[in-house]
PDB file of C-alpha atoms in Angstrom:
ATOM      1  CA  ARG A   1      21.106 -88.283   7.322  1.00 69.00           C
ATOM      2  CA  LEU A   2      19.380 -91.624   6.946  1.00 71.00           C
ATOM      3  CA  LYS A   3      22.061 -92.877   4.540  1.00 80.00           C
ATOM      4  CA  GLU A   4      24.731 -91.845   7.040  1.00 81.00           C
ATOM      5  CA  MET A   5      22.915 -93.723   9.802  1.00 76.00           C
ATOM      6  CA  GLN A   6      22.636 -96.824   7.593  1.00 80.00           C
ATOM      7  CA  LYS A   7      26.367 -96.648   6.901  1.00 81.00           C
ATOM      8  CA  VAL A   8      27.126 -96.404  10.620  1.00 81.00           C
ATOM      9  CA  HIS A   9      24.782 -99.378  11.209  1.00 77.00           C
ATOM     10  CA  ARG A  10      26.506-101.467   8.508  1.00 83.00           C
ATOM     11  CA  HIS A  11      29.792-101.010  10.368  1.00 81.00           C
ATOM     12  CA  SER A  12      28.058-102.218  13.570  1.00 78.00           C
ATOM     13  CA  TYR A  13      28.511 -98.912  15.420  1.00 80.00           C
ATOM     14  CA  ILE A  14      24.815 -98.733  16.319  1.00 82.00           C
ATOM     15  CA  PRO A  15      22.270-101.499  16.932  1.00 87.00           C
ATOM     16  CA  THR A  16      19.436-102.275  14.510  1.00 86.00           C
ATOM     17  CA  SER A  17      16.874-100.983  17.024  1.00 88.00           C
ATOM     18  CA  ALA A  18      18.516 -97.524  17.012  1.00 86.00           C
ATOM     19  CA  LEU A  19      18.467 -97.409  13.207  1.00 83.00           C
ATOM     20  CA  GLU A  20      14.796 -98.423  13.202  1.00 88.00           C
ATOM     21  CA  ASP A  21      14.003 -95.670  15.735  1.00 88.00           C
ATOM     22  CA  VAL A  22      15.744 -93.095  13.545  1.00 85.00           C
ATOM     23  CA  MET A  23      13.908 -94.309  10.443  1.00 86.00           C
ATOM     24  CA  ALA A  24      10.556 -94.157  12.269  1.00 91.00           C
ATOM     25  CA  SER A  25      11.328 -90.640  13.528  1.00 90.00           C
ATOM     26  CA  GLU A  26      12.341 -89.498  10.033  1.00 88.00           C
ATOM     27  CA  HIS A  27       9.076 -90.861   8.620  1.00 91.00           C
ATOM     28  CA  GLU A  28       7.020 -89.221  11.377  1.00 94.00           C
ATOM     29  CA  LEU A  29       8.761 -85.904  10.762  1.00 91.00           C
ATOM     30  CA  HIS A  30       8.174 -86.150   7.009  1.00 91.00           C
ATOM     31  CA  VAL A  31       4.449 -86.846   7.562  1.00 95.00           C
ATOM     32  CA  GLU A  32       4.177 -83.891   9.957  1.00 94.00           C
ATOM     33  CA  VAL A  33       5.948 -81.535   7.526  1.00 92.00           C
ATOM     34  CA  GLU A  34       3.568 -82.537   4.762  1.00 94.00           C
ATOM     35  CA  GLU A  35       0.555 -82.030   7.063  1.00 94.00           C
ATOM     36  CA  VAL A  36       1.732 -78.497   7.891  1.00 93.00           C
ATOM     37  CA  ARG A  37       2.257 -77.728   4.207  1.00 92.00           C
ATOM     38  CA  ALA A  38      -1.206 -79.054   3.329  1.00 94.00           C
ATOM     39  CA  GLU A  39      -2.825 -77.030   6.131  1.00 93.00           C
ATOM     40  CA  ALA A  40      -0.994 -73.883   5.003  1.00 92.00           C
ATOM     41  CA  GLU A  41      -2.139 -74.489   1.432  1.00 92.00           C
ATOM     42  CA  ARG A  42      -5.764 -74.850   2.642  1.00 93.00           C
ATOM     43  CA  LEU A  43      -5.487 -71.542   4.495  1.00 93.00           C
ATOM     44  CA  LYS A  44      -3.914 -69.621   1.608  1.00 91.00           C
ATOM     45  CA  GLU A  45      -3.105 -70.830  -1.878  1.00 92.00           C
ATOM     46  CA  GLY A  46       0.652 -71.000  -2.469  1.00 92.00           C
ATOM     47  CA  TRP A  47       1.531 -70.722   1.214  1.00 90.00           C
ATOM     48  CA  GLY A  48       2.395 -74.402   1.494  1.00 90.00           C
ATOM     49  CA  LYS A  49       5.452 -73.776  -0.680  1.00 89.00           C
ATOM     50  CA  SER A  50       6.790 -70.897   1.410  1.00 91.00           C
ATOM     51  CA  ILE A  51       5.633 -71.501   5.004  1.00 90.00           C
ATOM     52  CA  TYR A  52       8.897 -73.072   6.156  1.00 88.00           C
ATOM     53  CA  ALA A  53      11.036 -70.358   4.574  1.00 89.00           C
ATOM     54  CA  GLN A  54       8.901 -67.715   6.317  1.00 88.00           C
ATOM     55  CA  ALA A  55       9.120 -69.553   9.628  1.00 87.00           C
ATOM     56  CA  PHE A  56      12.905 -69.843   9.265  1.00 84.00           C
ATOM     57  CA  ARG A  57      13.230 -66.074   8.668  1.00 84.00           C
ATOM     58  CA  ILE A  58      11.103 -65.322  11.746  1.00 82.00           C
ATOM     59  CA  VAL A  59      13.116 -67.668  13.972  1.00 82.00           C
ATOM     60  CA  ARG A  60      16.420 -66.305  12.636  1.00 77.00           C
ATOM     61  CA  LYS A  61      15.286 -62.726  13.304  1.00 71.00           C
ATOM     62  CA  LYS A  62      14.237 -63.588  16.865  1.00 70.00           C
ATOM     63  CA  ARG A  63      17.550 -65.322  17.532  1.00 70.00           C
ATOM     64  CA  LEU A  64      19.506 -62.321  16.252  1.00 63.00           C
ATOM     65  CA  GLU A  65      17.432 -59.965  18.395  1.00 56.00           C
ATOM     66  CA  ALA A  66      17.980 -62.143  21.455  1.00 56.00           C
ATOM     67  CA  LYS A  67      21.757 -61.942  20.947  1.00 55.00           C
ATOM     68  CA  ARG A  68      21.707 -58.140  20.959  1.00 51.00           C
ATOM     69  CA  PRO A  69      22.147 -56.900  24.533  1.00 52.00           C
ATOM     70  CA  MET A  70      19.958 -53.849  23.907  1.00 58.00           C
ATOM     71  CA  GLY A  71      17.259 -55.703  21.979  1.00 70.00           C
ATOM     72  CA  GLN A  72      15.420 -53.430  19.565  1.00 82.00           C
ATOM     73  CA  TRP A  73      15.933 -49.690  19.483  1.00 89.00           C
ATOM     74  CA  SER A  74      15.017 -46.646  17.425  1.00 92.00           C
ATOM     75  CA  GLN A  75      15.568 -42.937  17.851  1.00 94.00           C
ATOM     76  CA  THR A  76      14.687 -39.421  16.861  1.00 95.00           C
ATOM     77  CA  PRO A  77      16.912 -36.403  17.609  1.00 95.00           C
ATOM     78  CA  GLN A  78      14.873 -35.871  20.822  1.00 97.00           C
ATOM     79  CA  ASP A  79      14.517 -39.397  22.239  1.00 96.00           C
ATOM     80  CA  LEU A  80      15.519 -43.040  22.006  1.00 95.00           C
ATOM     81  CA  LYS A  81      13.188 -46.032  22.413  1.00 94.00           C
ATOM     82  CA  LEU A  82      14.501 -49.368  23.682  1.00 92.00           C
ATOM     83  CA  GLY A  83      12.783 -52.729  23.666  1.00 90.00           C
ATOM     84  CA  LEU A  84      14.467 -55.270  25.946  1.00 87.00           C
ATOM     85  CA  PRO A  85      13.150 -58.835  25.586  1.00 84.00           C
ATOM     86  CA  LEU A  86      12.219 -60.384  28.925  1.00 83.00           C
ATOM     87  CA  PRO A  87      12.690 -64.067  29.667  1.00 77.00           C
ATOM     88  CA  PRO A  88       9.423 -66.034  29.488  1.00 75.00           C
ATOM     89  CA  GLY A  89       7.805 -66.454  32.894  1.00 76.00           C
ATOM     90  CA  LEU A  90       9.658 -63.558  34.520  1.00 78.00           C
ATOM     91  CA  PRO A  91       7.282 -61.858  36.983  1.00 80.00           C
ATOM     92  CA  HIS A  92       6.780 -58.255  35.895  1.00 82.00           C
ATOM     93  CA  GLU A  93       6.025 -56.973  39.406  1.00 83.00           C
ATOM     94  CA  GLY A  94       9.690 -56.905  40.482  1.00 82.00           C
ATOM     95  CA  ILE A  95      10.979 -54.939  37.493  1.00 89.00           C
ATOM     96  CA  THR A  96      12.205 -51.395  38.089  1.00 91.00           C
ATOM     97  CA  VAL A  97      14.148 -48.953  35.926  1.00 94.00           C
ATOM     98  CA  ASP A  98      16.229 -46.115  37.388  1.00 94.00           C
ATOM     99  CA  PHE A  99      17.358 -43.309  35.113  1.00 96.00           C
ATOM    100  CA  GLU A 100      20.644 -41.586  35.900  1.00 94.00           C
ATOM    101  CA  LYS A 101      22.269 -38.789  33.907  1.00 95.00           C
ATOM    102  CA  GLU A 102      24.463 -41.082  31.787  1.00 94.00           C
ATOM    103  CA  SER A 103      23.210 -44.539  32.663  1.00 93.00           C
ATOM    104  CA  LEU A 104      20.234 -46.792  33.014  1.00 91.00           C
ATOM    105  CA  VAL A 105      19.827 -49.324  35.838  1.00 92.00           C
ATOM    106  CA  VAL A 106      17.347 -52.174  35.407  1.00 91.00           C
ATOM    107  CA  THR A 107      16.302 -54.444  38.259  1.00 88.00           C
ATOM    108  CA  PHE A 108      14.467 -57.553  37.127  1.00 81.00           C
ATOM    109  CA  HIS A 109      13.888 -58.887  40.637  1.00 75.00           C
ATOM    110  CA  PRO A 110      14.756 -57.386  44.048  1.00 69.00           C
ATOM    111  CA  GLU A 111      16.908 -60.415  44.954  1.00 71.00           C
ATOM    112  CA  ARG A 112      18.834 -60.503  41.672  1.00 73.00           C
ATOM    113  CA  PRO A 113      21.725 -58.286  40.524  1.00 72.00           C
ATOM    114  CA  LYS A 114      20.915 -55.048  38.755  1.00 82.00           C
ATOM    115  CA  VAL A 115      21.875 -54.541  35.114  1.00 85.00           C
ATOM    116  CA  HIS A 116      23.749 -51.290  34.495  1.00 88.00           C
ATOM    117  CA  PHE A 117      23.921 -49.715  31.018  1.00 89.00           C
ATOM    118  CA  SER A 118      26.315 -46.816  30.332  1.00 91.00           C
ATOM    119  CA  LEU A 119      24.503 -44.612  27.831  1.00 94.00           C
ATOM    120  CA  GLU A 120      26.007 -43.019  24.725  1.00 92.00           C
ATOM    121  CA  ALA A 121      25.132 -39.523  25.990  1.00 95.00           C
ATOM    122  CA  PRO A 122      23.311 -37.788  28.891  1.00 96.00           C
ATOM    123  CA  ILE A 123      19.531 -38.062  29.324  1.00 97.00           C
ATOM    124  CA  ASN A 124      16.833 -36.112  31.199  1.00 96.00           C
ATOM    125  CA  GLY A 125      16.039 -38.818  33.716  1.00 93.00           C
ATOM    126  CA  SER A 126      12.919 -37.108  35.104  1.00 95.00           C
ATOM    127  CA  GLU A 127      11.309 -37.190  31.626  1.00 96.00           C
ATOM    128  CA  CYS A 128      12.184 -40.805  30.814  1.00 97.00           C
ATOM    129  CA  LYS A 129       9.542 -43.531  31.093  1.00 97.00           C
ATOM    130  CA  TRP A 130       9.269 -47.306  31.029  1.00 96.00           C
ATOM    131  CA  GLN A 131       6.596 -50.005  30.875  1.00 94.00           C
ATOM    132  CA  VAL A 132       6.257 -53.741  30.361  1.00 91.00           C
ATOM    133  CA  GLN A 133       4.289 -54.834  27.290  1.00 87.00           C
ATOM    134  CA  GLU A 134       3.858 -58.576  26.856  1.00 80.00           C
ATOM    135  CA  ASP A 135       7.399 -59.983  27.290  1.00 80.00           C
ATOM    136  CA  MET A 136       9.203 -56.748  26.380  1.00 87.00           C
ATOM    137  CA  LEU A 137      10.515 -53.969  28.619  1.00 90.00           C
ATOM    138  CA  GLN A 138       9.813 -50.743  26.698  1.00 94.00           C
ATOM    139  CA  ILE A 139      11.974 -47.757  27.688  1.00 95.00           C
ATOM    140  CA  LEU A 140      11.767 -44.164  26.443  1.00 96.00           C
ATOM    141  CA  LEU A 141      14.937 -42.131  26.990  1.00 96.00           C
ATOM    142  CA  VAL A 142      14.667 -38.361  26.551  1.00 97.00           C
ATOM    143  CA  LYS A 143      17.994 -36.970  25.349  1.00 97.00           C
ATOM    144  CA  GLU A 144      19.507 -34.026  27.194  1.00 96.00           C
ATOM    145  CA  THR A 145      20.994 -32.693  23.955  1.00 95.00           C
ATOM    146  CA  HIS A 146      19.179 -33.297  20.694  1.00 94.00           C
ATOM    147  CA  GLY A 147      21.013 -35.352  18.105  1.00 94.00           C
ATOM    148  CA  MET A 148      21.478 -38.865  16.821  1.00 94.00           C
ATOM    149  CA  TRP A 149      23.391 -41.470  18.821  1.00 93.00           C
ATOM    150  CA  LYS A 150      25.591 -44.175  17.273  1.00 89.00           C
ATOM    151  CA  ALA A 151      24.093 -46.718  19.680  1.00 87.00           C
ATOM    152  CA  PRO A 152      22.134 -46.694  22.954  1.00 89.00           C
ATOM    153  CA  THR A 153      25.191 -47.640  25.003  1.00 86.00           C
ATOM    154  CA  LYS A 154      28.808 -46.525  24.931  1.00 80.00           C
ATOM    155  CA  GLN A 155      30.849 -48.660  22.559  1.00 56.00           C
ATOM    156  CA  SER A 156      34.034 -50.448  23.572  1.00 41.00           C
ATOM    157  CA  GLU A 157      37.026 -49.887  21.312  1.00 37.00           C
ATOM    158  CA  GLY A 158      36.711 -52.090  18.261  1.00 36.00           C
ATOM    159  CA  GLU A 159      33.037 -52.787  18.889  1.00 37.00           C
ATOM    160  CA  GLU A 160      30.695 -51.838  16.075  1.00 38.00           C
ATOM    161  CA  ALA A 161      27.469 -49.933  16.648  1.00 37.00           C
ATOM    162  CA  ARG A 162      24.272 -51.819  15.846  1.00 36.00           C
TER     163      ARG A 162
END
């Protein structure tokens, strides 16, 4: 990147002060990266070489999970567990979950719109439960008929189950 910035500077597209700021930022970043690697190596031998790769995998996984509308989910033939990530700072007191025969309605705040999920199959609403743990809404759906679902929600045509 620095070489590209120098090339842009040579053609007078950016002032010298901007190039100097970029160079100083690049140096500061390099020093910080090396400090993190050294600290990781002090904590555990060999970790300095892999800490950034591990961090990248964690961030990538979190980004992928955030893109999934249903967050994390798992199931047995009897029930299905959902984990919906909550936005940071969202007050947990206003959250409610209503279980209907073939849908799930989540209210994150009384003054905000409700989120309606059409479920893959019917549930026993009176046996379903929910709770907030940290920044995750945990929901247990008890299936009316035992079996495995393709996904927690009904799939649109052409949409793949996750």
